[in-house]
Amino acid sequence: MNCCFVAGLFVAVVLIYQLVTWLRSRIRVGDYHKKHVLVTGCDTGFGNLLAKRLDVLGFRVFAACLTSQAAEKLQEETSSRVTTLVLDVTDEKSISAARDFVAARLPEGQGLWGVVNNAGIIGPLAPSEWVSRDGYQTCLAVNLLGLIDVTRTFLPLVRRARGRVVNISSVLGRIAVAHSPNCVSYYGVEAFSDCLRREVYRQGVQVCIIEPGAFKTDMFRQDSLLKSFKMSYDATPADIRQHYPEFTVEAVDKITTRTSAMRSPKLHLVVDAYVLALTSWFPPIRQLVGSDVRLFNRLLWNLPTPLTDWILVKLRELLVN
């Protein structure tokens, strides 16, 4: 058989599959006003914007914030369809209390149409060897273990509604570019989400993953990143730091300055992905959000590993010089 024909047939099948998947994802569920959704991490950023968007669409939203001040502010900025609450995803008692709070306010016999695990932190910014066990645990407690605990606690309510769990991951859950604790946590989110999706496959529950690229959120403010690095730098013995001459305060300042300029201000793209996951009858299992993820990073994780390593090391050197 002609090789060109086989290649052309393969491309055609892939394109048809992509087209059918896209068309299926555009079929909406409707009756938004009858559906209840829990969103974590609504203090700022994606979670805050999502709560407001779902409010406009008519959903009944339980918007969980870490602080009472943020909860009060969000309540003032939204309609009566939004109910705010305080939730610390690192505290099992706080999660249980939130479950009881939500369950008491659901109409009799109804469950949660969606749980959106949006809460996250960046964690320590430093080479892996410089990060303490506590540094890793702090990041994992929010990004991974908190997500797991919230999902496990609220899953019976989602099952009752035959709804969906939507988990925030990152491009860093596909390719370890930087921020070792962050990458470790998001690789874990990917694994947990894949396991859960297959386990609840016959239960009518869908599990979706959102994988954003570089966006300008409060979590990636340049001053916060540099402060995090300085803390790790000062806490690391000089005899260890000497093996990482490229990781100086000045160098990281340059890197954060230049990468900050590359971050997209279009936060609505991530909110759009969340909304699609909640409103489509056939939501995409994974959504890559951002041109950097769809193009550059997607290429990187499909290249031979030695070539990917060389490109990333070279890119870091270029950002410093």
mmCIF file of C-alpha atoms in Angstrom:
data_model
loop_
_atom_site.group_PDB
_atom_site.id
_atom_site.type_symbol
_atom_site.label_atom_id
_atom_site.label_comp_id
_atom_site.label_asym_id
_atom_site.label_seq_id
_atom_site.Cartn_x
_atom_site.Cartn_y
_atom_site.Cartn_z
ATOM 1 C CA MET A 1 0.000 0.000 0.000
ATOM 2 C CA ASN A 2 1.262 3.453 -0.940
ATOM 3 C CA CYS A 3 2.881 5.189 2.065
ATOM 4 C CA CYS A 4 1.438 8.574 1.065
ATOM 5 C CA PHE A 5 -2.053 7.076 0.970
ATOM 6 C CA VAL A 6 -1.637 5.569 4.446
ATOM 7 C CA ALA A 7 -0.288 8.852 5.820
ATOM 8 C CA GLY A 8 -3.138 10.784 4.231
ATOM 9 C CA LEU A 9 -5.699 8.326 5.597
ATOM 10 C CA PHE A 10 -4.219 8.641 9.077
ATOM 11 C CA VAL A 11 -4.366 12.446 8.957
ATOM 12 C CA ALA A 12 -7.960 12.327 7.685
ATOM 13 C CA VAL A 13 -9.039 9.999 10.518
ATOM 14 C CA VAL A 14 -7.386 12.245 13.115
ATOM 15 C CA LEU A 15 -9.035 15.367 11.694
ATOM 16 C CA ILE A 16 -12.454 13.704 11.529
ATOM 17 C CA TYR A 17 -12.084 12.519 15.125
ATOM 18 C CA GLN A 18 -11.130 16.026 16.252
ATOM 19 C CA LEU A 19 -14.081 17.534 14.376
ATOM 20 C CA VAL A 20 -16.601 15.056 15.818
ATOM 21 C CA THR A 21 -15.192 15.587 19.332
ATOM 22 C CA TRP A 22 -15.458 19.361 18.950
ATOM 23 C CA LEU A 23 -19.044 19.164 17.648
ATOM 24 C CA ARG A 24 -20.107 16.811 20.470
ATOM 25 C CA SER A 25 -18.621 19.126 23.083
ATOM 26 C CA ARG A 26 -20.842 21.970 21.831
ATOM 27 C CA ILE A 27 -24.068 20.169 22.772
ATOM 28 C CA ARG A 28 -25.228 21.928 25.951
ATOM 29 C CA VAL A 29 -27.053 20.465 28.936
ATOM 30 C CA GLY A 30 -29.532 23.318 29.518
ATOM 31 C CA ASP A 31 -31.595 24.138 32.640
ATOM 32 C CA TYR A 32 -28.641 25.877 34.252
ATOM 33 C CA HIS A 33 -30.923 27.423 36.878
ATOM 34 C CA LYS A 34 -31.603 23.947 38.290
ATOM 35 C CA LYS A 35 -27.931 23.018 38.616
ATOM 36 C CA HIS A 36 -25.705 23.600 41.649
ATOM 37 C CA VAL A 37 -21.924 23.928 41.383
ATOM 38 C CA LEU A 38 -19.211 24.174 44.035
ATOM 39 C CA VAL A 39 -16.098 26.171 43.096
ATOM 40 C CA THR A 40 -13.024 26.343 45.339
ATOM 41 C CA GLY A 41 -10.420 29.099 45.360
ATOM 42 C CA CYS A 42 -12.825 31.948 44.571
ATOM 43 C CA ASP A 43 -10.872 34.671 46.389
ATOM 44 C CA THR A 44 -9.220 35.915 43.178
ATOM 45 C CA GLY A 45 -8.232 34.794 39.697
ATOM 46 C CA PHE A 46 -9.925 32.041 37.744
ATOM 47 C CA GLY A 47 -12.204 30.926 40.588
ATOM 48 C CA ASN A 48 -13.506 34.427 41.253
ATOM 49 C CA LEU A 49 -14.179 35.018 37.558
ATOM 50 C CA LEU A 50 -15.817 31.611 37.162
ATOM 51 C CA ALA A 51 -18.224 32.173 40.061
ATOM 52 C CA LYS A 52 -19.329 35.440 38.463
ATOM 53 C CA ARG A 53 -19.682 33.874 35.000
ATOM 54 C CA LEU A 54 -21.756 30.968 36.319
ATOM 55 C CA ASP A 55 -23.919 33.476 38.182
ATOM 56 C CA VAL A 56 -24.643 35.307 34.929
ATOM 57 C CA LEU A 57 -25.467 32.005 33.205
ATOM 58 C CA GLY A 58 -28.021 31.216 35.908
ATOM 59 C CA PHE A 59 -26.253 28.446 37.835
ATOM 60 C CA ARG A 60 -26.649 28.107 41.591
ATOM 61 C CA VAL A 61 -23.098 28.551 42.833
ATOM 62 C CA PHE A 62 -21.394 27.680 46.086
ATOM 63 C CA ALA A 63 -18.284 29.877 45.912
ATOM 64 C CA ALA A 64 -15.663 28.766 48.430
ATOM 65 C CA CYS A 65 -13.047 31.310 49.527
ATOM 66 C CA LEU A 66 -10.093 30.923 51.870
ATOM 67 C CA THR A 67 -10.900 34.120 53.797
ATOM 68 C CA SER A 68 -14.138 35.574 55.103
ATOM 69 C CA GLN A 69 -13.180 38.981 53.668
ATOM 70 C CA ALA A 70 -12.965 37.554 50.145
ATOM 71 C CA ALA A 71 -16.231 35.678 50.648
ATOM 72 C CA GLU A 72 -18.044 38.827 51.751
ATOM 73 C CA LYS A 73 -16.653 40.845 48.851
ATOM 74 C CA LEU A 74 -17.675 38.221 46.297
ATOM 75 C CA GLN A 75 -21.157 37.983 47.813
ATOM 76 C CA GLU A 76 -21.583 41.722 47.351
ATOM 77 C CA GLU A 77 -20.524 41.471 43.702
ATOM 78 C CA THR A 78 -22.895 38.655 42.743
ATOM 79 C CA SER A 79 -26.596 37.861 42.841
ATOM 80 C CA SER A 80 -28.561 35.713 45.264
ATOM 81 C CA ARG A 81 -27.767 32.707 43.057
ATOM 82 C CA VAL A 82 -24.262 32.725 44.574
ATOM 83 C CA THR A 83 -23.728 31.497 48.117
ATOM 84 C CA THR A 84 -20.259 32.108 49.477
ATOM 85 C CA LEU A 85 -18.546 30.094 52.180
ATOM 86 C CA VAL A 86 -15.131 29.854 53.786
ATOM 87 C CA LEU A 87 -13.141 26.719 52.963
ATOM 88 C CA ASP A 88 -9.545 25.732 53.655
ATOM 89 C CA VAL A 89 -8.828 22.774 51.364
ATOM 90 C CA THR A 90 -5.875 21.730 53.546
ATOM 91 C CA ASP A 91 -8.149 21.188 56.574
ATOM 92 C CA GLU A 92 -10.296 18.036 56.629
ATOM 93 C CA LYS A 93 -12.643 19.530 59.244
ATOM 94 C CA SER A 94 -13.153 22.614 57.071
ATOM 95 C CA ILE A 95 -13.956 20.382 54.084
ATOM 96 C CA SER A 96 -16.455 18.325 56.092
ATOM 97 C CA ALA A 97 -18.106 21.491 57.394
ATOM 98 C CA ALA A 98 -18.359 22.804 53.832
ATOM 99 C CA ARG A 99 -20.002 19.547 52.723
ATOM 100 C CA ASP A 100 -22.579 19.844 55.483
ATOM 101 C CA PHE A 101 -23.149 23.516 54.603
ATOM 102 C CA VAL A 102 -23.737 22.688 50.926
ATOM 103 C CA ALA A 103 -25.855 19.588 51.563
ATOM 104 C CA ALA A 104 -28.161 21.547 53.890
ATOM 105 C CA ARG A 105 -28.829 24.117 51.143
ATOM 106 C CA LEU A 106 -29.457 21.743 48.251
ATOM 107 C CA PRO A 107 -33.079 21.079 47.312
ATOM 108 C CA GLU A 108 -34.306 17.749 48.662
ATOM 109 C CA GLY A 109 -33.113 14.848 46.552
ATOM 110 C CA GLN A 110 -30.754 16.971 44.452
ATOM 111 C CA GLY A 111 -26.999 16.747 44.267
ATOM 112 C CA LEU A 112 -24.161 18.826 42.911
ATOM 113 C CA TRP A 113 -23.928 19.149 39.155
ATOM 114 C CA GLY A 114 -20.266 20.070 39.447
ATOM 115 C CA VAL A 115 -17.314 20.343 41.783
ATOM 116 C CA VAL A 116 -14.609 22.624 40.410
ATOM 117 C CA ASN A 117 -11.304 22.115 42.202
ATOM 118 C CA ASN A 118 -9.756 25.461 41.335
ATOM 119 C CA ALA A 119 -7.788 26.288 44.515
ATOM 120 C CA GLY A 120 -4.017 26.258 44.047
ATOM 121 C CA ILE A 121 -0.687 27.807 44.995
ATOM 122 C CA ILE A 122 2.660 27.996 43.255
ATOM 123 C CA GLY A 123 4.826 26.679 46.086
ATOM 124 C CA PRO A 124 8.551 27.374 46.606
ATOM 125 C CA LEU A 125 10.482 28.685 43.608
ATOM 126 C CA ALA A 126 13.955 27.121 43.652
ATOM 127 C CA PRO A 127 15.985 24.155 42.374
ATOM 128 C CA SER A 128 14.643 20.847 43.673
ATOM 129 C CA GLU A 129 17.575 20.255 46.025
ATOM 130 C CA TRP A 130 16.932 23.567 47.774
ATOM 131 C CA VAL A 131 13.301 22.832 48.626
ATOM 132 C CA SER A 132 12.653 21.300 52.041
ATOM 133 C CA ARG A 133 10.157 18.556 52.791
ATOM 134 C CA ASP A 134 7.884 21.216 54.296
ATOM 135 C CA GLY A 135 8.133 23.179 51.068
ATOM 136 C CA TYR A 136 6.900 20.230 49.049
ATOM 137 C CA GLN A 137 4.199 19.390 51.593
ATOM 138 C CA THR A 138 2.862 22.953 51.593
ATOM 139 C CA CYS A 139 2.363 22.845 47.837
ATOM 140 C CA LEU A 140 0.994 19.306 47.770
ATOM 141 C CA ALA A 141 -1.420 20.079 50.621
ATOM 142 C CA VAL A 142 -3.304 22.572 48.453
ATOM 143 C CA ASN A 143 -2.789 21.540 44.826
ATOM 144 C CA LEU A 144 -3.058 17.774 45.216
ATOM 145 C CA LEU A 145 -4.149 16.516 48.639
ATOM 146 C CA GLY A 146 -6.697 19.312 49.062
ATOM 147 C CA LEU A 147 -8.108 18.551 45.631
ATOM 148 C CA ILE A 148 -8.304 14.850 46.468
ATOM 149 C CA ASP A 149 -9.987 15.449 49.835
ATOM 150 C CA VAL A 150 -12.568 17.854 48.385
ATOM 151 C CA THR A 151 -13.344 15.404 45.577
ATOM 152 C CA ARG A 152 -13.714 12.411 47.916
ATOM 153 C CA THR A 153 -15.900 14.355 50.343
ATOM 154 C CA PHE A 154 -18.281 15.792 47.749
ATOM 155 C CA LEU A 155 -18.338 12.848 45.323
ATOM 156 C CA PRO A 156 -21.563 11.320 46.778
ATOM 157 C CA LEU A 157 -23.362 14.604 46.068
ATOM 158 C CA VAL A 158 -21.963 14.686 42.514
ATOM 159 C CA ARG A 159 -22.964 11.065 41.975
ATOM 160 C CA ARG A 160 -26.523 11.879 43.049
ATOM 161 C CA ALA A 161 -26.763 14.468 40.261
ATOM 162 C CA ARG A 162 -24.750 12.380 37.753
ATOM 163 C CA GLY A 163 -22.571 15.454 37.432
ATOM 164 C CA ARG A 164 -18.903 16.096 36.922
ATOM 165 C CA VAL A 165 -15.657 16.840 38.719
ATOM 166 C CA VAL A 166 -13.487 19.504 37.084
ATOM 167 C CA ASN A 167 -9.862 19.650 38.225
ATOM 168 C CA ILE A 168 -7.347 22.402 37.593
ATOM 169 C CA SER A 169 -3.962 21.109 36.520
ATOM 170 C CA SER A 170 -1.371 22.895 34.415
ATOM 171 C CA VAL A 171 1.023 22.546 31.542
ATOM 172 C CA LEU A 172 3.422 21.729 34.393
ATOM 173 C CA GLY A 173 1.440 18.523 34.875
ATOM 174 C CA ARG A 174 2.503 17.458 31.406
ATOM 175 C CA ILE A 175 6.080 18.681 31.244
ATOM 176 C CA ALA A 176 8.317 19.626 34.172
ATOM 177 C CA VAL A 177 9.598 23.021 33.118
ATOM 178 C CA ALA A 178 10.179 24.707 36.487
ATOM 179 C CA HIS A 179 8.961 24.956 40.088
ATOM 180 C CA SER A 180 9.554 21.336 41.130
ATOM 181 C CA PRO A 181 6.891 21.284 43.913
ATOM 182 C CA ASN A 182 4.335 22.730 41.502
ATOM 183 C CA CYS A 183 5.178 20.153 38.832
ATOM 184 C CA VAL A 184 5.046 17.277 41.329
ATOM 185 C CA SER A 185 1.617 18.383 42.554
ATOM 186 C CA TYR A 186 0.144 18.751 39.077
ATOM 187 C CA TYR A 187 1.554 15.453 37.825
ATOM 188 C CA GLY A 188 -0.322 14.010 40.800
ATOM 189 C CA VAL A 189 -3.516 15.821 39.790
ATOM 190 C CA GLU A 190 -3.276 14.272 36.326
ATOM 191 C CA ALA A 191 -2.815 10.771 37.765
ATOM 192 C CA PHE A 192 -5.606 11.130 40.336
ATOM 193 C CA SER A 193 -8.009 12.504 37.724
ATOM 194 C CA ASP A 194 -7.261 9.672 35.285
ATOM 195 C CA CYS A 195 -7.729 7.021 37.992
ATOM 196 C CA LEU A 196 -10.969 8.579 39.233
ATOM 197 C CA ARG A 197 -12.404 8.993 35.739
ATOM 198 C CA ARG A 198 -11.998 5.283 35.023
ATOM 199 C CA GLU A 199 -13.331 4.253 38.445
ATOM 200 C CA VAL A 200 -16.574 6.260 38.125
ATOM 201 C CA TYR A 201 -16.978 5.522 34.404
ATOM 202 C CA ARG A 202 -20.157 3.463 34.977
ATOM 203 C CA GLN A 203 -21.572 5.784 37.648
ATOM 204 C CA GLY A 204 -22.595 8.643 35.375
ATOM 205 C CA VAL A 205 -19.890 10.944 36.775
ATOM 206 C CA GLN A 206 -17.493 12.680 34.406
ATOM 207 C CA VAL A 207 -14.012 13.904 35.328
ATOM 208 C CA CYS A 208 -12.424 16.757 33.364
ATOM 209 C CA ILE A 209 -8.983 18.326 33.546
ATOM 210 C CA ILE A 210 -8.129 21.948 32.710
ATOM 211 C CA GLU A 211 -4.479 22.487 31.716
ATOM 212 C CA PRO A 212 -3.669 26.200 31.447
ATOM 213 C CA GLY A 213 -0.405 27.617 30.204
ATOM 214 C CA ALA A 214 1.108 30.897 31.357
ATOM 215 C CA PHE A 215 -1.515 33.421 32.497
ATOM 216 C CA LYS A 216 -1.181 36.619 34.509
ATOM 217 C CA THR A 217 -2.770 35.770 37.838
ATOM 218 C CA ASP A 218 -1.911 36.893 41.358
ATOM 219 C CA MET A 219 -0.235 33.538 41.919
ATOM 220 C CA PHE A 220 2.480 34.469 39.401
ATOM 221 C CA ARG A 221 3.163 38.039 40.447
ATOM 222 C CA GLN A 222 6.812 38.829 39.832
ATOM 223 C CA ASP A 223 7.469 40.237 43.302
ATOM 224 C CA SER A 224 5.979 37.128 44.937
ATOM 225 C CA LEU A 225 8.064 34.808 42.781
ATOM 226 C CA LEU A 226 11.275 36.670 43.545
ATOM 227 C CA LYS A 227 10.485 36.757 47.263
ATOM 228 C CA SER A 228 9.912 32.991 47.213
ATOM 229 C CA PHE A 229 13.241 32.403 45.499
ATOM 230 C CA LYS A 230 15.125 34.658 47.915
ATOM 231 C CA MET A 231 13.731 32.708 50.874
ATOM 232 C CA SER A 232 14.961 29.436 49.388
ATOM 233 C CA TYR A 233 18.293 31.000 48.407
ATOM 234 C CA ASP A 234 18.953 32.309 51.911
ATOM 235 C CA ALA A 235 17.940 29.002 53.513
ATOM 236 C CA THR A 236 20.271 26.925 51.319
ATOM 237 C CA PRO A 237 23.881 26.400 52.492
ATOM 238 C CA ALA A 238 26.560 28.020 50.337
ATOM 239 C CA ASP A 239 28.249 24.664 49.675
ATOM 240 C CA ILE A 240 25.011 23.499 48.011
ATOM 241 C CA ARG A 241 24.347 26.770 46.151
ATOM 242 C CA GLN A 242 27.809 26.648 44.550
ATOM 243 C CA HIS A 243 26.656 23.772 42.357
ATOM 244 C CA TYR A 244 23.946 26.000 40.842
ATOM 245 C CA PRO A 245 25.837 29.075 39.620
ATOM 246 C CA GLU A 246 23.044 29.903 37.170
ATOM 247 C CA PHE A 247 20.522 30.269 40.021
ATOM 248 C CA THR A 248 21.286 33.661 41.542
ATOM 249 C CA VAL A 249 18.882 36.327 42.698
ATOM 250 C CA GLU A 250 19.882 38.495 39.743
ATOM 251 C CA ALA A 251 19.394 35.669 37.248
ATOM 252 C CA VAL A 252 15.988 34.689 38.604
ATOM 253 C CA ASP A 253 14.961 38.346 38.611
ATOM 254 C CA LYS A 254 15.718 38.462 34.878
ATOM 255 C CA ILE A 255 13.876 35.222 34.222
ATOM 256 C CA THR A 256 10.748 36.265 36.134
ATOM 257 C CA THR A 257 10.762 39.672 34.444
ATOM 258 C CA ARG A 258 10.956 38.194 30.965
ATOM 259 C CA THR A 259 8.530 35.321 31.555
ATOM 260 C CA SER A 260 6.049 37.701 33.185
ATOM 261 C CA ALA A 261 5.901 39.653 29.929
ATOM 262 C CA MET A 262 5.060 36.407 28.112
ATOM 263 C CA ARG A 263 2.082 35.566 30.320
ATOM 264 C CA SER A 264 -1.346 36.013 28.796
ATOM 265 C CA PRO A 265 -3.790 38.481 30.389
ATOM 266 C CA LYS A 266 -6.714 36.620 28.781
ATOM 267 C CA LEU A 267 -7.961 34.908 31.928
ATOM 268 C CA HIS A 268 -11.358 34.466 30.288
ATOM 269 C CA LEU A 269 -9.906 31.627 28.198
ATOM 270 C CA VAL A 270 -9.499 29.465 31.297
ATOM 271 C CA VAL A 271 -12.960 30.463 32.517
ATOM 272 C CA ASP A 272 -14.341 29.478 29.102
ATOM 273 C CA ALA A 273 -12.741 26.046 29.503
ATOM 274 C CA TYR A 274 -14.302 25.624 32.941
ATOM 275 C CA VAL A 275 -17.709 26.628 31.586
ATOM 276 C CA LEU A 276 -17.433 24.170 28.696
ATOM 277 C CA ALA A 277 -16.603 21.385 31.140
ATOM 278 C CA LEU A 278 -19.734 22.233 33.148
ATOM 279 C CA THR A 279 -22.200 22.909 30.334
ATOM 280 C CA SER A 280 -21.355 20.337 27.651
ATOM 281 C CA TRP A 281 -23.143 16.995 27.543
ATOM 282 C CA PHE A 282 -19.871 15.534 26.278
ATOM 283 C CA PRO A 283 -17.159 17.670 27.900
ATOM 284 C CA PRO A 284 -13.552 17.249 26.745
ATOM 285 C CA ILE A 285 -11.551 15.097 29.143
ATOM 286 C CA ARG A 286 -8.607 17.484 28.846
ATOM 287 C CA GLN A 287 -8.518 21.087 27.710
ATOM 288 C CA LEU A 288 -5.199 22.708 26.853
ATOM 289 C CA VAL A 289 -5.671 26.435 27.385
ATOM 290 C CA GLY A 290 -3.315 29.025 25.921
ATOM 291 C CA SER A 291 -1.348 29.268 22.686
ATOM 292 C CA ASP A 292 1.900 28.456 24.506
ATOM 293 C CA VAL A 293 0.490 25.089 25.602
ATOM 294 C CA ARG A 294 -1.104 24.216 22.288
ATOM 295 C CA LEU A 295 2.020 25.004 20.286
ATOM 296 C CA PHE A 296 5.398 25.205 22.032
ATOM 297 C CA ASN A 297 4.792 23.020 25.104
ATOM 298 C CA ARG A 298 2.806 20.409 23.227
ATOM 299 C CA LEU A 299 5.737 20.056 20.856
ATOM 300 C CA LEU A 300 8.188 19.771 23.750
ATOM 301 C CA TRP A 301 6.483 16.842 25.478
ATOM 302 C CA ASN A 302 6.355 14.912 22.185
ATOM 303 C CA LEU A 303 10.034 15.350 21.319
ATOM 304 C CA PRO A 304 12.719 12.856 22.404
ATOM 305 C CA THR A 305 13.541 13.595 26.047
ATOM 306 C CA PRO A 306 17.241 14.473 25.474
ATOM 307 C CA LEU A 307 16.186 17.065 22.888
ATOM 308 C CA THR A 308 13.537 18.499 25.200
ATOM 309 C CA ASP A 309 16.104 18.743 28.002
ATOM 310 C CA TRP A 310 18.557 20.590 25.765
ATOM 311 C CA ILE A 311 15.903 23.056 24.562
ATOM 312 C CA LEU A 312 14.719 23.881 28.084
ATOM 313 C CA VAL A 313 18.237 24.339 29.476
ATOM 314 C CA LYS A 314 19.164 26.500 26.492
ATOM 315 C CA LEU A 315 16.011 28.549 26.884
ATOM 316 C CA ARG A 316 16.781 29.246 30.539
ATOM 317 C CA GLU A 317 20.271 30.420 29.582
ATOM 318 C CA LEU A 318 18.828 32.750 26.958
ATOM 319 C CA LEU A 319 16.407 34.253 29.462
ATOM 320 C CA VAL A 320 19.258 35.067 31.841
ATOM 321 C CA ASN A 321 21.577 36.590 29.223
#
